[in-house]
Amino acid sequence: MASQRGGARATAREAVTGLVSPRWRKLSRDVWTQKGRTALMVTAIAVSLLGIGTVLGAYAILTREMARNYLGTHPASAALELSAGVDPSVVEEVRRRPGIAEAEAGDIVLARAKVGDDWRPLLLFVVDDFNAMRLNTFKPQSGAWPPPDGTMLIERTAASMLEATEGDSVMVKTPHGAPRAVPITGLVHDPGLAPAWQEREGYGYITRTTLAQLGEPPVLGELRITVRDNPLDLKAIEATAAELSQWLGVRGHSVLQVRVPPPGRHPHQTQMMGVLFLMLAFSAMALVLSAILVATSISAMLARQVREIGVMKTVGARTGQIAWMYGVLIALVGLAAVALALPASVGGARFLAAIVANMLNLRLESERIPWWVFAVGAASGVLVPLLVAAVPIARGSQVTVREAIDQYGVGPLASRGQWRSWVALPPWVSRTVLLAVRNAFRRRGRLALTLALLAAGGAMFMTALNVSRGWERIVDRVYENRSYDVEIRLNAPATVVERLRRLDGVRAVEVWGYAATALSRPGQVDVVRTYPDGSHGSLAMMGPPPETGLVRFPLLAGRWLRAGDTDAVVLNHMVLGQAPGITVGDRVTLSLGGRPTSWRVVGIVEEVGSPGVAYVTDEAFARAAGTEGRVRMLRIATRAGSPHERAEIIRAIERELEARQVSVESAIPLAVLHTAMGDHVVVLIRMLLAMALLMVTVGMLGLGSTMGINVIERTRELGVMKTIGAAPRQIGRLVVGEALFVGVLSWGVATALAVPLTAVVGKTVGMLSFRVRLPLVMDLAAVSGWLALVVIVSIAATALPARRASRLTVREALAQL
């Protein structure tokens, strides 16, 4: 019975085998006999698809959740600042006007919170009715709702800045009030704001009664509206706001300024989407490199199977059938890579989305990835390798029977003169090095592909580190271009300055003019394109002493201010984003307190780390703003030798101002500005490094594949070398030497390629962040680090092929066809 069952199984196997055509049996045998190379191809494509799936999935999640979070707050299209406050009856009238979808009153007060011994900026959002909010809404996360009078809610990201949370109390001081302890009774989530830790300020939410208890008039000064028609059209919003301002003016409600944020866009949305696009481009590049690796492997396989292809054609196989067979092999490799990469990319996409959501202050309600992401990943994993491998497959399948029979090895070698024409080596170079270089240039096409793989990975690796160093340089300009330690905005008599100059540790005190401003248009209300926090997109006028020694901004055009300038203005480069096309010699009209003032542009400077600023002389500012005898801003330099000593001096300045009962709006140490700039992109730089490692992985896989192919193709040659006396150690050194030569050569190509790539990426990241190009920095640590890495990986990638080649016996080598 057992013998009968065994015979039946054998018969079944023969039947199944008979149903499979010879070419498919050959294909399955090829995959099995070269499973190591097949696994390498699958891995390379899977690594690239992992990057593409991660970035595409994160992009899909974030675009959906950003709309759900930010637009879910019902952000106001515009906020109109009324000089006498907003009366409830006015809000009702505005709601009934044509073109207005919604209207609501609110206000924002810039206060300060005491954290330890220091005061930090605190934006207080004043809400009339927490249970009836219509615009710029936020959601409770924990604690009381609404906050009892005399308490406040804080945004969830502000807890770290205030070093306090629900149940704690914070000492709060408003511009016109005395310090008062305010209990925190709950946390909220406000997706309309950038994270507090990025902006280095706190966010609080209070009632009008609490505002009065803090010493400010309980008046709401902002009329917020959304437009009914074309709510995402900036020009339509500004036109509606201008018409509404005129209507309010006729009724005795003077509008000082209109603030219009970019419609429907989170404050950091442009930067994040730009970086995600950059990451997607690098992932796509990695996929192309992986496809090149597959094409190289298929080309080598076809080169070794020329005689087999000839035999297949002899027994009747057609060119199309052979091409189809190898095309199916590539498709199967791609499908295997898709099966590995797509599930892993789901986790990667959710992880990346969570990181970006943290930087945008979003809450991911759903991590669902849409079907089109998987469709794009699957199509890319199968079609891109097929397209790249089409050329070697077509070339290999078209070989004739006669050409196949004439093949006795890997193909004709370049003559001695030919390969020496490609590379010149000194006569004293050892024979092993000569052979290694000769072997590298035997397959110049394959060498070029391997160099492309390694050079692309190395260039991206160096670019990521170079951009990181460039960002550090741009952030360091905060210290290079500014020599003060703290900026204090206040409203005080000029007599306070001498008191501060006599304090221990104070080196210099400069009195500057300061006022919020806007580009004025004749007959129209002032419009500022800024967010509710008042920092992104804002514009200010400052009046420094012409001979100031505390700032040294690089000139982009024209000159700096001079003593005696009465109508001269110097703009920083951020103003050009609000008014493109302004050049030296033009006249600009800036509004101060609703009054237009005309200025002649004499210079444009680069100022990193600041919103738009228009600089005029202190005397010209005092005349235009009417602040003679008053101090609006101080910039103070200390003699501190350490951060701790600097902090103590700043605290002494604060105590002196408090003792003089001076109303301080804000005090911003320069170190805080430096930290805030670094916090904005630290995660982005890490993302670029992750993409660099992805491409490096593909490049290293390519080197290992190439060296394995080269050793297999030269099996008979290595046997001949052993026959004439070559030692196993010499054979191993020859293989490793070839890999080292290719690796070092790719290092040179990668270094050259990294220069333009760093310039492009640095420009993209810099313009997205601060409208300046990052300095082109070639980090020596990156260059030397990549050289060390490529040497180590070259040795590691050839360890197994070198070991196999050195252990190969003469009989085994000569037996290879």
CSV table of N, CA, C and O in Angstrom, one decimal, residues 388-486:
chain,number,residue,atom,x,y,z
A,388,VAL,N,12.8,50.1,-16.3
A,388,VAL,CA,14.2,50.3,-16.3
A,388,VAL,C,14.9,49.1,-16.9
A,388,VAL,O,15.9,49.1,-17.6
A,389,ALA,N,14.3,47.9,-16.6
A,389,ALA,CA,14.9,46.6,-17.0
A,389,ALA,C,14.6,46.2,-18.4
A,389,ALA,O,15.1,45.2,-19.0
A,390,ALA,N,13.7,47.0,-19.1
A,390,ALA,CA,13.2,46.7,-20.4
A,390,ALA,C,14.4,46.6,-21.4
A,390,ALA,O,14.4,45.7,-22.3
A,391,VAL,N,15.3,47.5,-21.3
A,391,VAL,CA,16.4,47.6,-22.3
A,391,VAL,C,17.3,46.4,-22.2
A,391,VAL,O,17.6,45.7,-23.2
A,392,PRO,N,17.9,46.0,-21.0
A,392,PRO,CA,18.7,44.8,-21.0
A,392,PRO,C,17.9,43.5,-21.3
A,392,PRO,O,18.5,42.6,-21.9
A,393,ILE,N,16.6,43.5,-21.0
A,393,ILE,CA,15.8,42.3,-21.3
A,393,ILE,C,15.7,42.2,-22.8
A,393,ILE,O,15.8,41.1,-23.5
A,394,ALA,N,15.4,43.3,-23.5
A,394,ALA,CA,15.2,43.3,-24.9
A,394,ALA,C,16.5,43.0,-25.6
A,394,ALA,O,16.6,42.2,-26.6
A,395,ARG,N,17.6,43.5,-25.1
A,395,ARG,CA,18.9,43.2,-25.7
A,395,ARG,C,19.3,41.7,-25.5
A,395,ARG,O,19.8,41.1,-26.5
A,396,GLY,N,19.1,41.2,-24.4
A,396,GLY,CA,19.5,39.8,-24.1
A,396,GLY,C,18.6,38.8,-24.8
A,396,GLY,O,19.1,37.8,-25.2
A,397,SER,N,17.3,39.1,-25.0
A,397,SER,CA,16.4,38.1,-25.6
A,397,SER,C,16.5,38.1,-27.1
A,397,SER,O,16.1,37.2,-27.7
A,398,GLN,N,17.2,39.1,-27.7
A,398,GLN,CA,17.3,39.2,-29.1
A,398,GLN,C,18.5,38.6,-29.7
A,398,GLN,O,18.8,38.6,-30.9
A,399,VAL,N,19.4,38.0,-28.8
A,399,VAL,CA,20.6,37.3,-29.2
A,399,VAL,C,20.2,36.2,-30.2
A,399,VAL,O,19.3,35.4,-30.0
A,400,THR,N,21.0,36.0,-31.2
A,400,THR,CA,20.8,34.9,-32.2
A,400,THR,C,21.4,33.6,-31.7
A,400,THR,O,22.3,33.6,-30.8
A,401,VAL,N,21.0,32.5,-32.3
A,401,VAL,CA,21.6,31.2,-31.9
A,401,VAL,C,23.1,31.2,-32.2
A,401,VAL,O,23.9,30.7,-31.4
A,402,ARG,N,23.5,31.7,-33.3
A,402,ARG,CA,24.9,31.7,-33.7
A,402,ARG,C,25.7,32.6,-32.6
A,402,ARG,O,26.8,32.1,-32.2
A,403,GLU,N,25.2,33.8,-32.3
A,403,GLU,CA,25.9,34.6,-31.3
A,403,GLU,C,26.0,33.8,-29.9
A,403,GLU,O,27.0,33.9,-29.2
A,404,ALA,N,24.9,33.1,-29.6
A,404,ALA,CA,24.9,32.4,-28.3
A,404,ALA,C,26.0,31.3,-28.3
A,404,ALA,O,26.7,31.1,-27.3
A,405,ILE,N,26.1,30.6,-29.4
A,405,ILE,CA,27.1,29.4,-29.5
A,405,ILE,C,28.5,30.0,-29.4
A,405,ILE,O,29.4,29.3,-28.9
A,406,ASP,N,28.7,31.2,-30.0
A,406,ASP,CA,30.0,31.7,-30.0
A,406,ASP,C,30.5,32.3,-28.7
A,406,ASP,O,31.7,32.7,-28.5
A,407,GLN,N,29.6,32.3,-27.7
A,407,GLN,CA,30.0,32.8,-26.3
A,407,GLN,C,30.8,31.8,-25.5
A,407,GLN,O,30.3,30.7,-25.4
A,408,TYR,N,31.9,32.2,-25.0
A,408,TYR,CA,32.7,31.3,-24.2
A,408,TYR,C,33.0,31.9,-22.8
A,408,TYR,O,33.7,31.2,-22.0
A,409,GLY,N,32.6,33.0,-22.6
A,409,GLY,CA,32.9,33.6,-21.3
A,409,GLY,C,32.0,34.8,-21.1
A,409,GLY,O,30.8,34.8,-21.5
A,410,VAL,N,32.5,35.8,-20.4
A,410,VAL,CA,31.6,36.9,-20.1
A,410,VAL,C,31.6,38.0,-21.2
A,410,VAL,O,31.0,39.0,-21.0
A,411,GLY,N,32.4,37.7,-22.2
A,411,GLY,CA,32.4,38.7,-23.3
A,411,GLY,C,33.8,39.3,-23.5
A,411,GLY,O,34.7,39.1,-22.7
A,412,PRO,N,34.0,39.9,-24.6
A,412,PRO,CA,35.3,40.4,-24.9
A,412,PRO,C,35.7,41.5,-23.9
A,412,PRO,O,34.9,42.3,-23.5
A,413,LEU,N,37.0,41.5,-23.5
A,413,LEU,CA,37.5,42.5,-22.6
A,413,LEU,C,38.1,43.6,-23.3
A,413,LEU,O,38.5,43.5,-24.5
A,414,ALA,N,38.1,44.7,-22.7
A,414,ALA,CA,38.8,45.9,-23.2
A,414,ALA,C,40.3,45.6,-23.3
A,414,ALA,O,40.9,44.9,-22.4
A,415,SER,N,40.9,46.1,-24.4
A,415,SER,CA,42.4,45.8,-24.5
A,415,SER,C,43.1,46.6,-23.5
A,415,SER,O,42.6,47.5,-22.9
A,416,ARG,N,44.4,46.3,-23.4
A,416,ARG,CA,45.2,46.9,-22.4
A,416,ARG,C,45.3,48.4,-22.6
A,416,ARG,O,45.1,49.2,-21.7
A,417,GLY,N,45.4,48.8,-23.9
A,417,GLY,CA,45.4,50.2,-24.2
A,417,GLY,C,44.1,50.9,-24.0
A,417,GLY,O,44.0,52.0,-23.5
A,418,GLN,N,43.0,50.1,-24.2
A,418,GLN,CA,41.7,50.7,-24.0
A,418,GLN,C,41.4,51.1,-22.5
A,418,GLN,O,41.0,52.2,-22.2
A,419,TRP,N,41.7,50.1,-21.7
A,419,TRP,CA,41.3,50.4,-20.3
A,419,TRP,C,42.3,51.4,-19.6
A,419,TRP,O,42.0,52.1,-18.8
A,420,ARG,N,43.6,51.3,-20.1
A,420,ARG,CA,44.5,52.3,-19.6
A,420,ARG,C,44.2,53.8,-20.1
A,420,ARG,O,44.5,54.7,-19.4
A,421,SER,N,43.4,53.9,-21.2
A,421,SER,CA,43.0,55.2,-21.6
A,421,SER,C,41.9,55.8,-20.7
A,421,SER,O,41.7,57.0,-20.6
A,422,TRP,N,41.3,54.9,-19.9
A,422,TRP,CA,40.2,55.3,-19.0
A,422,TRP,C,40.8,55.8,-17.7
A,422,TRP,O,40.2,56.6,-17.0
A,423,VAL,N,41.9,55.2,-17.3
A,423,VAL,CA,42.5,55.6,-16.0
A,423,VAL,C,44.0,55.5,-16.2
A,423,VAL,O,44.6,54.6,-16.7
A,424,ALA,N,44.7,56.5,-15.7
A,424,ALA,CA,46.2,56.5,-15.7
A,424,ALA,C,46.7,56.3,-14.3
A,424,ALA,O,46.4,57.0,-13.4
A,425,LEU,N,47.6,55.2,-14.2
A,425,LEU,CA,48.2,54.9,-12.9
A,425,LEU,C,49.7,55.0,-13.0
A,425,LEU,O,50.3,54.6,-14.0
A,426,PRO,N,50.3,55.4,-11.9
A,426,PRO,CA,51.8,55.5,-11.9
A,426,PRO,C,52.4,54.1,-12.1
A,426,PRO,O,51.8,53.1,-11.7
A,427,PRO,N,53.6,54.0,-12.6
A,427,PRO,CA,54.2,52.7,-12.9
A,427,PRO,C,54.6,52.0,-11.6
A,427,PRO,O,54.7,50.7,-11.7
A,428,TRP,N,54.7,52.7,-10.5
A,428,TRP,CA,55.1,52.0,-9.3
A,428,TRP,C,53.9,51.3,-8.5
A,428,TRP,O,54.1,50.7,-7.5
A,429,VAL,N,52.7,51.5,-9.0
A,429,VAL,CA,51.5,50.9,-8.4
A,429,VAL,C,51.6,49.3,-8.5
A,429,VAL,O,52.0,48.8,-9.5
A,430,SER,N,51.3,48.6,-7.4
A,430,SER,CA,51.4,47.2,-7.4
A,430,SER,C,50.5,46.5,-8.4
A,430,SER,O,49.5,47.1,-8.9
A,431,ARG,N,50.9,45.3,-8.8
A,431,ARG,CA,50.1,44.5,-9.7
A,431,ARG,C,48.7,44.2,-9.3
A,431,ARG,O,47.7,44.2,-10.0
A,432,THR,N,48.5,44.0,-7.9
A,432,THR,CA,47.2,43.8,-7.4
A,432,THR,C,46.3,45.0,-7.6
A,432,THR,O,45.1,44.8,-8.0
A,433,VAL,N,46.8,46.2,-7.4
A,433,VAL,CA,46.0,47.4,-7.6
A,433,VAL,C,45.7,47.5,-9.1
A,433,VAL,O,44.6,47.9,-9.5
A,434,LEU,N,46.7,47.3,-10.0
A,434,LEU,CA,46.4,47.4,-11.4
A,434,LEU,C,45.3,46.4,-11.8
A,434,LEU,O,44.4,46.8,-12.6
A,435,LEU,N,45.4,45.2,-11.3
A,435,LEU,CA,44.3,44.2,-11.7
A,435,LEU,C,43.0,44.6,-11.2
A,435,LEU,O,41.9,44.5,-11.8
A,436,ALA,N,42.9,45.2,-9.9
A,436,ALA,CA,41.7,45.6,-9.3
A,436,ALA,C,41.1,46.8,-10.2
A,436,ALA,O,39.9,46.8,-10.5
A,437,VAL,N,41.9,47.7,-10.6
A,437,VAL,CA,41.4,48.8,-11.4
A,437,VAL,C,41.0,48.3,-12.8
A,437,VAL,O,39.9,48.7,-13.3
A,438,ARG,N,41.7,47.4,-13.4
A,438,ARG,CA,41.4,46.8,-14.7
A,438,ARG,C,40.0,46.1,-14.6
A,438,ARG,O,39.2,46.3,-15.4
A,439,ASN,N,39.9,45.3,-13.5
A,439,ASN,CA,38.6,44.6,-13.4
A,439,ASN,C,37.4,45.5,-13.2
A,439,ASN,O,36.3,45.3,-13.7
A,440,ALA,N,37.6,46.7,-12.5
A,440,ALA,CA,36.5,47.6,-12.3
A,440,ALA,C,36.1,48.2,-13.7
A,440,ALA,O,34.9,48.5,-13.9
A,441,PHE,N,37.0,48.4,-14.6
A,441,PHE,CA,36.7,49.0,-15.9
A,441,PHE,C,36.4,48.0,-17.0
A,441,PHE,O,36.1,48.5,-18.1
A,442,ARG,N,36.4,46.8,-16.7
A,442,ARG,CA,36.0,45.8,-17.7
A,442,ARG,C,34.6,45.9,-18.1
A,442,ARG,O,34.2,45.8,-19.3
A,443,ARG,N,33.7,46.1,-17.2
A,443,ARG,CA,32.3,46.4,-17.5
A,443,ARG,C,31.9,47.8,-17.2
A,443,ARG,O,31.4,48.1,-16.1
A,444,ARG,N,32.3,48.7,-18.1
A,444,ARG,CA,32.1,50.1,-17.9
A,444,ARG,C,30.7,50.5,-17.6
A,444,ARG,O,30.4,51.4,-16.9
A,445,GLY,N,29.7,49.9,-18.4
A,445,GLY,CA,28.3,50.2,-18.1
A,445,GLY,C,27.9,49.8,-16.7
A,445,GLY,O,27.2,50.6,-16.0
A,446,ARG,N,28.3,48.6,-16.3
A,446,ARG,CA,28.0,48.2,-14.9
A,446,ARG,C,28.7,49.1,-13.9
A,446,ARG,O,28.1,49.4,-12.9
A,447,LEU,N,29.9,49.5,-14.2
A,447,LEU,CA,30.6,50.4,-13.3
A,447,LEU,C,29.8,51.7,-13.1
A,447,LEU,O,29.7,52.3,-12.0
A,448,ALA,N,29.4,52.2,-14.3
A,448,ALA,CA,28.6,53.5,-14.3
A,448,ALA,C,27.4,53.4,-13.4
A,448,ALA,O,27.0,54.3,-12.6
A,449,LEU,N,26.6,52.3,-13.5
A,449,LEU,CA,25.4,52.1,-12.8
A,449,LEU,C,25.7,52.0,-11.3
A,449,LEU,O,25.0,52.5,-10.4
A,450,THR,N,26.8,51.2,-10.9
A,450,THR,CA,27.2,51.1,-9.5
A,450,THR,C,27.6,52.4,-9.0
A,450,THR,O,27.2,52.8,-7.8
A,451,LEU,N,28.4,53.2,-9.7
A,451,LEU,CA,28.8,54.5,-9.3
A,451,LEU,C,27.5,55.4,-9.1
A,451,LEU,O,27.5,56.2,-8.1
A,452,ALA,N,26.6,55.3,-10.0
A,452,ALA,CA,25.3,56.1,-9.8
A,452,ALA,C,24.6,55.7,-8.5
A,452,ALA,O,24.2,56.6,-7.8
A,453,LEU,N,24.5,54.4,-8.2
A,453,LEU,CA,23.9,54.0,-7.0
A,453,LEU,C,24.6,54.6,-5.7
A,453,LEU,O,24.0,55.2,-4.9
A,454,LEU,N,25.9,54.3,-5.7
A,454,LEU,CA,26.7,54.8,-4.5
A,454,LEU,C,26.7,56.3,-4.4
A,454,LEU,O,26.6,56.9,-3.3
A,455,ALA,N,27.0,56.9,-5.6
A,455,ALA,CA,27.2,58.4,-5.6
A,455,ALA,C,25.9,59.1,-5.2
A,455,ALA,O,25.9,60.1,-4.4
A,456,ALA,N,24.7,58.6,-5.6
A,456,ALA,CA,23.5,59.2,-5.2
A,456,ALA,C,23.2,59.1,-3.8
A,456,ALA,O,22.8,60.0,-3.1
A,457,GLY,N,23.5,57.9,-3.2
A,457,GLY,CA,23.3,57.7,-1.8
A,457,GLY,C,24.3,58.6,-1.0
A,457,GLY,O,23.9,59.2,0.0
A,458,GLY,N,25.5,58.6,-1.4
A,458,GLY,CA,26.5,59.4,-0.7
A,458,GLY,C,26.2,60.9,-0.8
A,458,GLY,O,26.4,61.7,0.1
A,459,ALA,N,25.8,61.3,-2.0
A,459,ALA,CA,25.5,62.8,-2.2
A,459,ALA,C,24.3,63.2,-1.3
A,459,ALA,O,24.3,64.3,-0.7
A,460,MET,N,23.3,62.3,-1.2
A,460,MET,CA,22.2,62.6,-0.3
A,460,MET,C,22.6,62.6,1.2
A,460,MET,O,22.2,63.5,2.0
A,461,PHE,N,23.5,61.7,1.5
A,461,PHE,CA,24.0,61.6,2.9
A,461,PHE,C,24.7,62.9,3.2
A,461,PHE,O,24.5,63.5,4.3
A,462,MET,N,25.6,63.3,2.4
A,462,MET,CA,26.4,64.6,2.6
A,462,MET,C,25.4,65.8,2.6
A,462,MET,O,25.6,66.7,3.3
A,463,THR,N,24.5,65.8,1.6
A,463,THR,CA,23.5,66.9,1.5
A,463,THR,C,22.8,67.1,2.8
A,463,THR,O,22.6,68.2,3.3
A,464,ALA,N,22.3,66.0,3.4
A,464,ALA,CA,21.5,66.1,4.6
A,464,ALA,C,22.4,66.8,5.7
A,464,ALA,O,21.9,67.7,6.5
A,465,LEU,N,23.6,66.3,5.9
A,465,LEU,CA,24.5,66.9,6.9
A,465,LEU,C,24.9,68.3,6.6
A,465,LEU,O,25.0,69.2,7.4
A,466,ASN,N,25.1,68.6,5.3
A,466,ASN,CA,25.5,69.9,4.8
A,466,ASN,C,24.3,70.9,5.1
A,466,ASN,O,24.5,72.0,5.6
A,467,VAL,N,23.1,70.5,4.8
A,467,VAL,CA,21.9,71.4,5.1
A,467,VAL,C,21.8,71.6,6.6
A,467,VAL,O,21.4,72.7,7.0
A,468,SER,N,22.0,70.5,7.4
A,468,SER,CA,22.0,70.7,8.8
A,468,SER,C,23.0,71.8,9.3
A,468,SER,O,22.7,72.6,10.1
A,469,ARG,N,24.2,71.7,8.8
A,469,ARG,CA,25.2,72.7,9.1
A,469,ARG,C,24.8,74.1,8.6
A,469,ARG,O,25.1,75.1,9.3
A,470,GLY,N,24.3,74.1,7.4
A,470,GLY,CA,23.8,75.4,6.9
A,470,GLY,C,22.8,76.0,7.7
A,470,GLY,O,22.7,77.2,7.9
A,471,TRP,N,21.8,75.2,8.2
A,471,TRP,CA,20.8,75.7,9.1
A,471,TRP,C,21.4,76.2,10.4
A,471,TRP,O,21.0,77.3,10.9
A,472,GLU,N,22.4,75.5,10.9
A,472,GLU,CA,23.1,76.0,12.2
A,472,GLU,C,23.7,77.4,11.9
A,472,GLU,O,23.7,78.3,12.8
A,473,ARG,N,24.3,77.5,10.7
A,473,ARG,CA,24.9,78.8,10.4
A,473,ARG,C,23.9,79.9,10.3
A,473,ARG,O,24.1,81.0,10.8
A,474,ILE,N,22.7,79.6,9.7
A,474,ILE,CA,21.7,80.7,9.6
A,474,ILE,C,21.1,81.0,10.9
A,474,ILE,O,20.8,82.2,11.2
A,475,VAL,N,21.0,80.0,11.8
A,475,VAL,CA,20.5,80.3,13.2
A,475,VAL,C,21.5,81.1,13.9
A,475,VAL,O,21.2,82.0,14.7
A,476,ASP,N,22.8,80.8,13.7
A,476,ASP,CA,23.9,81.5,14.4
A,476,ASP,C,23.9,83.0,14.0
A,476,ASP,O,24.5,83.8,14.7
A,477,ARG,N,23.3,83.3,12.9
A,477,ARG,CA,23.3,84.8,12.5
A,477,ARG,C,22.5,85.6,13.5
A,477,ARG,O,22.6,86.8,13.5
A,478,VAL,N,21.6,84.9,14.3
A,478,VAL,CA,20.9,85.7,15.3
A,478,VAL,C,21.9,86.3,16.2
A,478,VAL,O,21.7,87.5,16.7
A,479,TYR,N,23.0,85.6,16.6
A,479,TYR,CA,24.1,86.2,17.4
A,479,TYR,C,25.0,87.0,16.6
A,479,TYR,O,25.5,88.1,17.1
A,480,GLU,N,25.3,86.7,15.4
A,480,GLU,CA,26.3,87.4,14.6
A,480,GLU,C,25.8,88.8,14.3
A,480,GLU,O,26.6,89.7,14.2
A,481,ASN,N,24.6,88.9,14.0
A,481,ASN,CA,24.0,90.2,13.5
A,481,ASN,C,23.4,91.1,14.6
A,481,ASN,O,23.0,92.2,14.4
A,482,ARG,N,23.3,90.5,15.8
A,482,ARG,CA,22.8,91.2,17.0
A,482,ARG,C,23.7,91.1,18.2
A,482,ARG,O,24.2,90.0,18.5
A,483,SER,N,24.0,92.2,18.8
A,483,SER,CA,24.9,92.2,19.9
A,483,SER,C,24.2,92.6,21.3
A,483,SER,O,24.9,92.8,22.2
A,484,TYR,N,22.9,92.6,21.3
A,484,TYR,CA,22.2,92.8,22.5
A,484,TYR,C,21.8,91.5,23.2
A,484,TYR,O,21.9,90.4,22.5
A,485,ASP,N,21.4,91.5,24.4
A,485,ASP,CA,21.0,90.3,25.1
A,485,ASP,C,19.5,90.2,25.4
A,485,ASP,O,19.0,89.1,25.6
A,486,VAL,N,18.8,91.3,25.4
A,486,VAL,CA,17.4,91.3,25.7
A,486,VAL,C,16.7,92.5,25.0
A,486,VAL,O,17.3,93.6,24.9
